[in-house]
Amino acid sequence: MTNPYLFALERRDRLTEVEKNLVERFGSRPRLIEARSDIVREGDSPRDSCLLLSGFAARYHVLADGRRQISAMHFAGDFVDLHSLLLVKMDHSVLALTDCTISYVAHDLLREVTETQPHFARMLWLSTIIDAAIHRQWLVAAGRLSSAGQIAHFLCECYERLNIVGLAADHRFRLPLSQTDLSDAMGLSVVHVNRTVQELRKQKLIKWQGEQVNILDWPAMEAIAEFDPMYLNLQQRPR
Amino acid sequence: MTNPYLFALERRDRLTEVEKNLVERFGSRPRLIEARSDIVREGDSPRDSCLLLSGFAARYHVLADGRRQISAMHFAGDFVDLHSLLLVKMDHSVLALTDCTISYVAHDLLREVTETQPHFARMLWLSTIIDAAIHRQWLVAAGRLSSAGQIAHFLCECYERLNIVGLAADHRFRLPLSQTDLSDAMGLSVVHVNRTVQELRKQKLIKWQGEQVNILDWPAMEAIAEFDPMYLNLQQRPR
DNA sequence: CGGCTCTTTGACCTTGCTCAATTCGCGTGG
DNA sequence: CCACGCGAATTGAGCAAGGTCAAAGAGCCG
C-alpha cells in the first residue's frame, strides 16, 4: 500500500524517485492509535511529526471552561503536526476521531531533509501553507457565512480533500464525525448544528446517515458555501 | 534603519552574519504604497513576495455580496505574502490600511535561498507557520469567545506583535483601524463592535481614542480573551 | 433488557444583526 | 473664522440567528 501523503504531494508537483522513496520512508513506522485518544497533546514539545496514514483526526483547542474548538480536520495523507518541527510547544492537541494508523517522522530526519533536499523541503513547507489557507477559509466561513453556508463549506472541503487520497468519489464519502464534533468545528451549538443539518437535508442538498455523507446537489452547496477549491492548490506544477 | 523583519526573526532564533545580510537585502527595494490601496490582489500569481517595512496592512477576502472578512493583520516586519512563493494563485487580497513601505523580494531569490541556506529557509518557513498559528487562535476566538473576548484577544495579540518590532510598549500602541475594519476582522457587525468597544471602555479595560490604543487592565484583558502568547513563539532557540 | 452515546425536539432566552438616524471630528474652501 | 462635506462613531428600535436547558427518541452493543 502506498503512503497517501504521496497522493497529496503528487497532486501539487512532480516528485523525483529519491523524493518518492523519502515519502515511503516517512510511512515506514506505522503505529495504531485508538479512536478518541490524543495523538498529540497541547504543551508537548514533540521530537517527531505525525503523518496520518489512515483514519480521521481533528486539531482542537480547549477553553478555560472546557468548551472545545476544532481548528482543523485531518485525513489520511495529512502531515498532522508537521509544523511542530519548528515550534517550541504545541498550542493545541490532536484527537483521533477513529482508529488511526500514523507514522512518526523524526524531526532529525525532517531537519536533515531541509538541509539536503531543498525541493522536497519546499513541498513540506507547501503542506503547512495549504493548512494555513484552509484556516483562512474557515475564518471567512465562520465570520461571514450563515450556519448553513458554513457547514456546506465544511462538507465541500472535506469532499475535495478526501477525493485527493481516494476516499471520496461521486460526492459521497465517509465522515465519522458526531454532530457534537461538528459543532466544535463550526463554533456553533450542537442543537443549532442539528437543526441546520436537518435543513440541508430537507432542502435535498445532502444526505447524511451515520458516517456516510452524500452531497446531493453540489452546485447548490457550492453556491451557499461560496466554495472555490482554488485554495487547496490542486494543480501539479513546479514549486 | 534596520529591517524590522530582522527583529521578528532574531526574536525566534539566532542568525548568522550571512543570514542578517540576506535580511537586509530583502529590504533593499523599498517602495511606497498609498493608504487604502491593494498591495496584492486576489487571483494574482505574484513573482515576488512583499515584506512590510513600515505601515499597517490587512489580508481580506471578499464575499459574493461584497461583504469582507479580514483574515490577518500585518505590521512592520511581517512577510505579508511569503506563502505566495509556493502557491499558484492568491486566494485573498492584501490592503494597505495606512501608507506603507514595502519591499518586494523576488521569488527567484527566495527559491535560491531555500536551495543554499537551509537554516534561513526554515526561518522563512517558521514565519508562515506562525501565521497559521495566529489563524488558529482567531478561529478559536471567533468560534468560542464572546465579542468582548474576541476583541480583547485581538488587541492583546496586536500589542504583543507590535512590541516585537518596537511599535508598542507600556500596553500602548498605534492601531490605525476603523471600527468597520475591526468588524470585518472579527466577523461581527460595525454596530455590535462599536457597542462592545464601548463596553470595554466602560469597564476601564482599554482606552481607545483615534488611532491610539491603551490596554489599561492587561490581566483582565488577558483573562477575558484567554490570551496566552505562547502561540507567537517568542523564544530564541535553534530551529 | 440495560446502558451508553448520539440525535432530535420544544420552549425560552440572549447575543448580535439590520435599518435608519444622529452626532462627532476634521479638513477644505470661502 | 465659519459653513460645508465626508467618513467614522454612536444611538435607538425592532428582529432574527443562534444559544441554553431539559427531556425524549434512536441506534447499538454487551
Coordinates of C-alpha atoms (C1' of nucleotides) in Angstrom, one line a residue:
Chain A
M1 CA 0.0 0.0 0.0
T2 CA 1.4 3.4 -0.9
N3 CA 1.7 6.2 1.5
P4 CA -1.3 8.5 1.0
Y5 CA 0.9 11.5 1.6
L6 CA 2.3 10.7 -1.8
F7 CA -1.0 11.4 -3.4
A8 CA -1.2 14.8 -1.6
L9 CA 2.2 15.8 -2.8
E10 CA 2.0 14.5 -6.4
R11 CA -1.3 16.3 -6.8
R12 CA 0.7 19.5 -6.4
D13 CA 4.0 18.8 -8.1
R14 CA 6.1 16.1 -9.7
L15 CA 8.4 14.2 -7.4
T16 CA 11.7 12.6 -8.2
E17 CA 12.4 8.9 -7.3
V18 CA 14.5 9.9 -4.4
E19 CA 11.7 12.1 -3.1
K20 CA 9.2 9.3 -3.5
N21 CA 11.4 7.0 -1.6
L22 CA 11.6 9.5 1.2
V23 CA 7.9 9.7 1.4
E24 CA 7.8 5.9 1.6
R25 CA 10.3 6.1 4.4
F26 CA 8.1 8.6 6.2
G27 CA 5.4 5.9 6.3
S28 CA 7.7 3.1 7.4
R29 CA 7.0 3.3 11.2
P30 CA 3.2 2.7 11.2
R31 CA 1.5 2.6 14.6
L32 CA -2.0 2.2 15.7
I33 CA -3.8 4.9 17.7
E34 CA -7.2 4.2 19.2
A35 CA -10.3 6.2 18.5
R36 CA -10.9 9.0 20.9
S37 CA -7.3 9.2 22.2
D38 CA -5.0 12.1 21.7
I39 CA -2.3 11.8 19.1
V40 CA -0.6 15.0 20.3
R41 CA -1.2 17.0 23.4
E42 CA -1.2 20.7 23.9
G43 CA 2.0 21.7 25.7
D44 CA 4.0 18.8 24.2
S45 CA 7.3 19.5 22.5
P46 CA 7.4 16.5 20.2
R47 CA 10.6 15.2 18.7
D48 CA 8.8 13.8 15.7
S49 CA 5.9 14.8 13.5
C50 CA 3.0 12.6 12.9
L51 CA 1.9 11.5 9.4
L52 CA -1.7 10.2 9.3
L53 CA -1.7 7.0 7.1
S54 CA -5.3 6.1 7.7
G55 CA -8.2 7.3 9.9
F56 CA -9.7 10.7 10.8
A57 CA -8.3 13.2 13.3
A58 CA -9.0 16.7 14.5
R59 CA -6.9 19.5 15.9
Y60 CA -8.6 21.1 18.9
H61 CA -8.2 23.8 21.5
V62 CA -9.7 23.6 24.9
L63 CA -11.0 26.7 26.6
A64 CA -11.0 27.6 30.3
D65 CA -14.5 26.3 30.9
G66 CA -13.8 23.1 29.0
R67 CA -15.5 24.1 25.7
R68 CA -13.7 23.0 22.6
Q69 CA -12.9 24.5 19.2
I70 CA -11.7 22.3 16.4
S71 CA -9.4 24.3 14.2
A72 CA -8.6 21.6 11.6
M73 CA -9.7 18.2 10.3
H74 CA -7.2 15.7 9.2
F75 CA -7.5 12.8 6.9
A76 CA -5.2 10.0 5.6
G77 CA -2.3 11.7 3.8
D78 CA -2.2 14.7 6.1
F79 CA 1.1 15.6 7.9
V80 CA -0.8 16.4 11.0
D81 CA 1.7 18.3 13.1
L82 CA 4.5 18.9 10.6
H83 CA 4.7 22.4 12.0
S84 CA 5.8 21.1 15.4
L85 CA 9.2 20.7 13.7
L86 CA 9.8 24.5 14.1
L87 CA 7.6 25.2 17.1
V88 CA 8.7 25.3 20.7
K89 CA 5.5 23.9 22.1
M90 CA 2.2 22.6 20.7
D91 CA -0.6 25.2 21.2
H92 CA -3.3 22.6 20.6
S93 CA -4.0 18.9 20.8
V94 CA -4.8 16.4 18.0
L95 CA -7.5 13.9 18.6
A96 CA -8.0 10.6 16.8
L97 CA -11.7 10.6 15.8
T98 CA -11.4 6.9 14.6
D99 CA -8.8 4.3 15.0
C100 CA -5.8 5.7 13.1
T101 CA -2.6 4.4 11.6
I102 CA 0.0 7.0 12.0
S103 CA 3.7 7.1 11.4
Y104 CA 6.1 9.2 13.4
V105 CA 8.7 11.0 11.4
A106 CA 11.7 12.1 13.5
H107 CA 12.4 15.8 13.5
D108 CA 16.0 15.0 13.0
L109 CA 15.2 13.3 9.7
L110 CA 13.0 16.2 8.7
R111 CA 15.7 18.7 9.5
E112 CA 18.1 16.7 7.5
V113 CA 15.7 16.7 4.6
T114 CA 15.6 20.5 4.7
E115 CA 19.4 20.5 4.5
T116 CA 19.8 18.1 1.6
Q117 CA 16.5 18.1 -0.4
P118 CA 15.5 21.7 -1.0
H119 CA 12.7 20.9 -3.4
F120 CA 11.2 18.3 -1.1
A121 CA 11.6 20.7 1.8
R122 CA 9.5 23.2 -0.2
M123 CA 6.9 20.5 -0.6
L124 CA 6.8 20.1 3.1
W125 CA 6.5 23.8 3.5
L126 CA 3.7 23.8 1.0
S127 CA 1.8 21.3 3.1
T128 CA 1.8 23.8 6.0
I129 CA 1.0 26.7 3.7
I130 CA -2.1 24.9 2.5
D131 CA -3.1 24.2 6.1
A132 CA -2.9 28.0 6.6
A133 CA -5.0 28.6 3.5
I134 CA -7.6 26.2 4.9
H135 CA -7.6 28.1 8.2
R136 CA -8.3 31.3 6.4
Q137 CA -11.3 29.8 4.6
W138 CA -12.6 28.6 7.9
L139 CA -12.2 32.1 9.3
V140 CA -14.2 33.5 6.4
A141 CA -16.9 30.9 6.7
A142 CA -17.1 31.4 10.5
G143 CA -17.2 35.1 10.3
R144 CA -19.4 35.8 7.3
L145 CA -21.5 32.8 6.3
S146 CA -24.7 31.6 7.8
S147 CA -24.6 28.3 9.7
A148 CA -25.9 26.5 6.6
G149 CA -23.2 28.1 4.4
Q150 CA -20.5 27.3 7.0
I151 CA -21.5 23.6 7.2
A152 CA -21.8 23.4 3.4
H153 CA -18.4 24.9 3.1
F154 CA -17.0 22.3 5.5
L155 CA -18.6 19.4 3.6
C156 CA -17.4 20.7 0.2
E157 CA -13.9 21.0 1.6
C158 CA -14.0 17.5 3.2
Y159 CA -15.1 16.1 -0.1
E160 CA -12.4 17.7 -2.1
R161 CA -9.7 16.8 0.3
L162 CA -10.8 13.2 0.7
N163 CA -11.1 12.9 -3.0
I164 CA -7.3 13.6 -3.3
V165 CA -6.5 10.5 -1.4
G166 CA -9.2 8.4 -3.0
L167 CA -11.5 8.4 0.0
A168 CA -14.3 10.2 -1.8
A169 CA -16.0 10.0 -5.2
D170 CA -19.4 10.8 -6.7
H171 CA -19.9 13.4 -4.0
R172 CA -20.0 10.6 -1.4
F173 CA -17.7 10.0 1.5
R174 CA -17.3 8.6 4.9
L175 CA -17.2 11.2 7.6
P176 CA -17.0 9.7 11.1
L177 CA -17.9 12.9 12.9
S178 CA -20.6 13.3 15.5
Q179 CA -22.8 16.4 15.5
T180 CA -21.0 17.4 18.7
D181 CA -17.7 17.3 16.9
L182 CA -19.1 19.2 14.0
S183 CA -20.4 21.9 16.3
D184 CA -17.0 22.2 17.9
A185 CA -15.5 22.7 14.4
M186 CA -18.1 25.2 13.4
G187 CA -18.1 27.2 16.6
L188 CA -21.9 26.6 17.0
S189 CA -24.0 24.8 19.5
V190 CA -24.9 21.1 18.9
V191 CA -28.6 22.0 18.8
H192 CA -28.1 24.6 16.1
V193 CA -25.9 22.3 14.1
N194 CA -28.5 19.6 14.3
R195 CA -31.2 21.9 13.0
T196 CA -29.0 23.3 10.3
V197 CA -28.1 19.8 9.1
Q198 CA -31.8 18.9 9.0
E199 CA -32.5 21.9 7.0
L200 CA -29.8 20.9 4.5
R201 CA -31.4 17.5 4.3
K202 CA -34.9 18.9 3.9
Q203 CA -33.6 21.1 1.0
K204 CA -32.3 17.9 -0.6
L205 CA -28.8 19.3 -0.6
I206 CA -27.2 16.5 1.3
K207 CA -27.9 13.0 2.7
W208 CA -26.1 12.3 5.9
Q209 CA -26.8 9.0 7.6
G210 CA -24.4 7.7 10.2
E211 CA -20.9 8.2 8.9
Q212 CA -22.0 8.4 5.2
V213 CA -22.3 11.8 3.6
N214 CA -23.7 12.3 0.2
I215 CA -23.7 15.8 -1.4
L216 CA -26.9 15.5 -3.5
D217 CA -26.8 19.0 -5.0
W218 CA -23.2 20.0 -5.5
P219 CA -23.8 23.3 -7.4
A220 CA -26.3 24.5 -4.7
M221 CA -23.9 23.5 -1.9
E222 CA -21.0 25.3 -3.7
A223 CA -23.2 28.3 -4.0
I224 CA -24.4 28.7 -0.5
A225 CA -20.9 27.9 0.7
E226 CA -19.3 30.3 -1.8
F227 CA -16.9 27.4 -2.2
D228 CA -14.0 27.6 -4.6
P229 CA -11.4 24.8 -4.2
M230 CA -8.6 27.1 -5.6
Y231 CA -7.2 27.5 -2.1
L232 CA -6.4 23.8 -2.0
N233 CA -3.9 24.2 -4.7
L234 CA -4.8 21.1 -6.6
Q235 CA -2.5 21.8 -9.6
Q236 CA 0.6 19.9 -10.4
R237 CA 3.3 22.5 -11.0
P238 CA 6.9 23.2 -10.2
R239 CA 7.1 24.6 -6.7
Chain B
M1 CA 17.5 51.8 9.7
T2 CA 17.4 48.1 10.1
N3 CA 14.8 45.9 8.5
P4 CA 12.1 45.1 11.1
Y5 CA 11.9 41.5 9.8
L6 CA 15.3 41.1 11.5
F7 CA 13.6 41.8 14.9
A8 CA 10.9 39.2 14.1
L9 CA 13.5 36.5 13.2
E10 CA 16.0 37.2 15.9
R11 CA 13.3 37.0 18.5
R12 CA 12.9 33.3 17.5
D13 CA 16.4 32.2 16.7
R14 CA 20.0 33.5 16.3
L15 CA 21.0 34.4 12.8
T16 CA 24.4 34.2 11.2
E17 CA 26.0 37.3 9.6
V18 CA 25.3 35.9 6.2
E19 CA 21.6 35.5 7.2
K20 CA 21.4 39.0 8.6
N21 CA 22.8 40.3 5.3
L22 CA 20.2 38.4 3.5
V23 CA 17.5 40.0 5.5
E24 CA 19.0 43.4 4.8
R25 CA 19.0 42.6 1.1
F26 CA 15.3 41.6 1.4
G27 CA 14.6 45.2 2.5
S28 CA 16.7 46.8 -0.2
R29 CA 14.0 47.6 -2.7
P30 CA 11.7 49.8 -0.6
R31 CA 8.6 51.2 -2.3
L32 CA 5.8 53.4 -1.1
I33 CA 2.2 52.2 -1.2
E34 CA -0.7 54.5 -0.6
A35 CA -3.2 54.0 2.2
R36 CA -6.3 52.2 1.1
S37 CA -4.8 50.6 -2.0
D38 CA -4.2 46.9 -2.5
I39 CA -0.7 45.5 -2.1
V40 CA -1.7 42.2 -3.6
R41 CA -4.9 41.2 -5.3
E42 CA -6.9 38.0 -5.1
G43 CA -6.2 36.0 -8.3
D44 CA -2.7 37.3 -8.7
S45 CA 0.2 35.0 -9.3
P46 CA 3.0 37.2 -8.0
R47 CA 6.6 36.7 -8.9
D48 CA 7.8 38.3 -5.7
S49 CA 6.7 38.3 -2.1
C50 CA 6.1 41.5 -0.2
L51 CA 7.9 42.4 3.0
L52 CA 6.2 45.1 5.0
L53 CA 8.9 47.6 6.3
S54 CA 6.5 50.1 7.8
G55 CA 2.8 50.7 8.0
F56 CA -0.3 48.6 8.6
A57 CA -2.0 46.1 6.3
A58 CA -4.7 43.5 6.3
R59 CA -5.4 40.4 4.3
Y60 CA -9.0 40.2 3.3
H61 CA -11.5 38.1 1.5
V62 CA -14.5 39.4 -0.4
L63 CA -17.8 37.6 -0.5
A64 CA -20.3 37.3 -3.3
D65 CA -22.4 40.2 -1.8
G66 CA -19.4 42.4 -1.3
R67 CA -19.0 41.8 2.5
R68 CA -15.4 41.4 3.6
Q69 CA -13.6 39.2 6.1
I70 CA -10.2 40.2 7.3
S71 CA -8.2 37.0 8.0
A72 CA -4.9 38.6 9.2
M73 CA -3.4 41.8 10.3
H74 CA 0.1 42.8 9.2
F75 CA 2.6 45.1 10.8
A76 CA 6.1 46.3 10.0
G77 CA 8.4 43.2 9.9
D78 CA 5.7 40.9 8.5
F79 CA 6.5 39.0 5.4
V80 CA 2.9 39.6 4.2
D81 CA 2.6 37.1 1.3
L82 CA 5.6 34.9 1.7
H83 CA 3.4 32.0 1.1
S84 CA 2.7 33.2 -2.5
L85 CA 6.2 31.7 -3.2
L86 CA 4.6 28.2 -3.3
L87 CA 1.0 29.0 -4.2
V88 CA -0.4 29.1 -7.7
K89 CA -2.7 32.0 -7.1
M90 CA -3.6 34.3 -4.3
D91 CA -6.8 33.4 -2.6
H92 CA -7.1 36.7 -1.0
S93 CA -6.0 40.4 -1.3
V94 CA -3.9 42.5 1.0
L95 CA -4.9 46.0 1.7
A96 CA -2.7 48.8 2.9
L97 CA -4.5 50.4 5.9
T98 CA -2.0 53.2 6.1
D99 CA 0.7 54.4 3.8
C100 CA 3.2 51.5 3.7
T101 CA 6.8 51.0 2.9
I102 CA 7.2 47.6 1.4
S103 CA 10.0 45.7 -0.3
Y104 CA 9.4 43.1 -3.0
V105 CA 11.6 40.1 -2.7
A106 CA 11.8 38.1 -5.9
H107 CA 10.6 34.5 -5.7
D108 CA 13.7 33.5 -7.6
L109 CA 15.8 34.8 -4.8
L110 CA 13.7 33.1 -2.2
R111 CA 13.8 29.8 -4.0
E112 CA 17.6 30.2 -4.3
V113 CA 17.7 30.8 -0.5
T114 CA 15.8 27.5 0.0
E115 CA 18.5 25.8 -2.1
T116 CA 21.5 27.3 -0.4
Q117 CA 20.6 28.5 3.1
P118 CA 18.6 25.7 4.7
H119 CA 18.5 27.2 8.2
F120 CA 17.4 30.5 6.9
A121 CA 14.8 28.7 4.8
R122 CA 13.5 27.1 7.9
M123 CA 13.2 30.6 9.4
L124 CA 11.1 31.7 6.4
W125 CA 9.0 28.5 6.9
L126 CA 8.6 29.4 10.5
S127 CA 7.2 32.8 9.6
T128 CA 4.4 31.1 7.7
I129 CA 3.9 28.6 10.5
I130 CA 3.4 31.3 13.0
D131 CA 0.9 32.9 10.6
A132 CA -1.0 29.7 10.7
A133 CA -0.9 29.5 14.5
I134 CA -2.4 33.0 14.6
H135 CA -5.1 31.9 12.2
R136 CA -6.0 29.1 14.6
Q137 CA -6.2 31.5 17.5
W138 CA -8.5 33.7 15.5
L139 CA -10.7 30.6 14.8
V140 CA -10.9 29.8 18.5
A141 CA -11.7 33.4 19.3
A142 CA -14.3 33.7 16.6
G143 CA -15.9 30.3 17.4
R144 CA -16.0 30.3 21.2
L145 CA -15.4 33.7 22.7
S146 CA -17.9 36.5 23.3
S147 CA -17.5 39.6 21.2
A148 CA -15.7 41.2 24.1
G149 CA -13.4 38.3 24.5
Q150 CA -12.7 38.2 20.8
I151 CA -11.8 41.9 20.5
A152 CA -9.7 41.7 23.7
H153 CA -7.8 38.8 22.1
F154 CA -7.3 40.8 19.0
L155 CA -5.9 43.7 21.0
C156 CA -3.6 41.6 23.1
E157 CA -2.2 39.9 20.1
C158 CA -1.7 43.2 18.3
Y159 CA 0.1 44.5 21.4
E160 CA 2.5 41.5 21.6
R161 CA 3.2 41.5 17.9
L162 CA 3.8 45.3 17.7
N163 CA 6.0 45.0 20.7
I164 CA 8.3 42.7 18.8
V165 CA 9.2 45.3 16.3
G166 CA 9.3 48.2 18.8
L167 CA 6.0 49.7 17.9
A168 CA 4.3 49.0 21.2
A169 CA 5.3 49.5 24.9
D170 CA 3.6 50.0 28.2
H171 CA 0.5 48.4 26.8
R172 CA 0.1 51.3 24.4
F173 CA 0.2 51.3 20.6
R174 CA -1.0 52.9 17.4
L175 CA -3.7 50.9 15.7
P176 CA -5.0 52.7 12.6
L177 CA -8.1 50.6 12.2
S178 CA -11.6 51.9 11.8
Q179 CA -14.4 50.1 13.6
T180 CA -15.6 49.0 10.2
D181 CA -12.2 47.3 9.6
L182 CA -12.3 45.8 13.1
S183 CA -15.8 44.4 12.4
D184 CA -14.5 42.8 9.2
A185 CA -11.7 41.2 11.2
M186 CA -14.0 40.0 13.9
G187 CA -16.8 38.8 11.7
L188 CA -19.2 41.0 13.5
S189 CA -21.3 44.0 12.6
V190 CA -20.0 47.5 13.0
V191 CA -22.8 48.4 15.4
H192 CA -22.0 45.5 17.6
V193 CA -18.3 46.2 17.5
N194 CA -19.0 49.7 18.5
R195 CA -21.0 48.7 21.5
T196 CA -18.5 46.1 22.6
V197 CA -15.6 48.5 22.4
Q198 CA -17.7 51.0 24.4
E199 CA -18.3 48.3 27.0
L200 CA -14.5 47.6 27.2
R201 CA -14.0 51.3 27.8
K202 CA -16.7 51.5 30.4
Q203 CA -15.1 48.6 32.2
K204 CA -11.9 50.5 32.2
L205 CA -10.1 47.7 30.4
I206 CA -9.0 49.8 27.5
K207 CA -8.7 53.4 26.3
W208 CA -9.0 53.7 22.5
Q209 CA -9.0 57.2 21.0
G210 CA -8.5 57.7 17.4
E211 CA -5.5 55.5 16.4
Q212 CA -4.2 55.2 20.0
V213 CA -4.9 52.1 21.9
N214 CA -4.1 51.7 25.6
I215 CA -4.7 48.5 27.4
L216 CA -5.5 49.7 30.9
D217 CA -6.0 46.4 32.6
W218 CA -3.8 43.8 31.0
P219 CA -4.6 40.9 33.4
A220 CA -8.3 41.4 33.0
M221 CA -8.0 41.6 29.2
E222 CA -5.8 38.5 29.1
A223 CA -8.4 36.8 31.2
I224 CA -11.5 37.5 29.1
A225 CA -9.5 36.8 26.0
E226 CA -8.0 33.6 27.4
F227 CA -4.9 35.0 25.8
D228 CA -1.6 33.1 26.0
P229 CA 1.2 34.5 23.8
M230 CA 2.7 31.0 23.6
Y231 CA 1.5 30.6 20.0
L232 CA 3.6 33.5 18.9
N233 CA 6.8 31.5 19.6
L234 CA 8.7 34.4 21.2
Q235 CA 11.6 32.3 22.3
Q236 CA 15.0 32.4 20.8
R237 CA 16.1 28.9 20.1
P238 CA 17.7 26.7 17.4
R239 CA 15.0 26.0 14.8
Chain C
dC1 C1' -33.0 -5.9 28.7
dG2 C1' -30.0 -2.1 30.3
dG3 C1' -26.7 1.2 29.4
dC4 C1' -24.4 4.3 26.5
dT5 C1' -23.8 7.7 23.1
dC6 C1' -25.8 10.4 19.6
dT7 C1' -29.7 12.8 17.5
dT8 C1' -33.8 15.2 17.8
dT9 C1' -37.4 18.3 19.8
dG10 C1' -39.6 22.0 22.5
dA11 C1' -39.5 26.3 25.0
dC12 C1' -37.4 30.2 26.1
dC13 C1' -33.5 33.5 26.2
dT14 C1' -29.6 36.4 24.6
dT15 C1' -26.4 37.9 21.5
dG16 C1' -25.7 40.0 17.7
dC17 C1' -27.8 41.9 13.2
dT18 C1' -30.4 45.4 10.3
dC19 C1' -32.1 49.8 9.3
dA20 C1' -32.1 54.4 10.0
dA21 C1' -30.9 58.5 12.0
dT22 C1' -27.9 61.5 14.6
dT23 C1' -23.5 63.2 16.1
dC24 C1' -18.6 64.0 16.0
dG25 C1' -14.0 65.2 14.2
dC26 C1' -11.6 67.2 10.9
dG27 C1' -10.1 69.2 6.8
dT28 C1' -11.5 72.4 2.9
dG29 C1' -12.9 76.4 0.6
dG30 C1' -14.9 80.8 1.2
Chain D
dC1 C1' -13.2 82.4 11.5
dC2 C1' -17.1 79.8 9.8
dA3 C1' -20.1 76.8 6.8
dC4 C1' -19.9 72.5 4.5
dG5 C1' -18.8 67.9 3.3
dC6 C1' -17.3 63.5 4.5
dG7 C1' -16.1 59.5 6.8
dA8 C1' -16.3 57.4 11.2
dA9 C1' -18.6 56.8 15.6
dT10 C1' -22.7 56.4 18.1
dT11 C1' -27.6 55.6 19.3
dG12 C1' -32.3 53.7 19.1
dA13 C1' -35.7 50.3 17.9
dG14 C1' -37.1 46.1 16.3
dC15 C1' -35.7 41.5 14.7
dA16 C1' -33.5 37.0 13.8
dA17 C1' -29.9 33.8 14.3
dG18 C1' -28.2 31.1 17.3
dG19 C1' -27.6 29.7 22.4
dT20 C1' -29.3 27.2 26.7
dC21 C1' -31.7 23.8 29.3
dA22 C1' -34.1 19.9 29.6
dA23 C1' -36.2 15.9 28.0
dA24 C1' -37.4 12.4 24.8
dG25 C1' -36.2 9.2 21.0
dA26 C1' -32.9 6.0 18.3
dG27 C1' -29.3 3.1 17.4
dC28 C1' -26.0 0.0 19.1
dC29 C1' -23.6 -3.2 22.0
dG30 C1' -22.9 -6.4 25.7

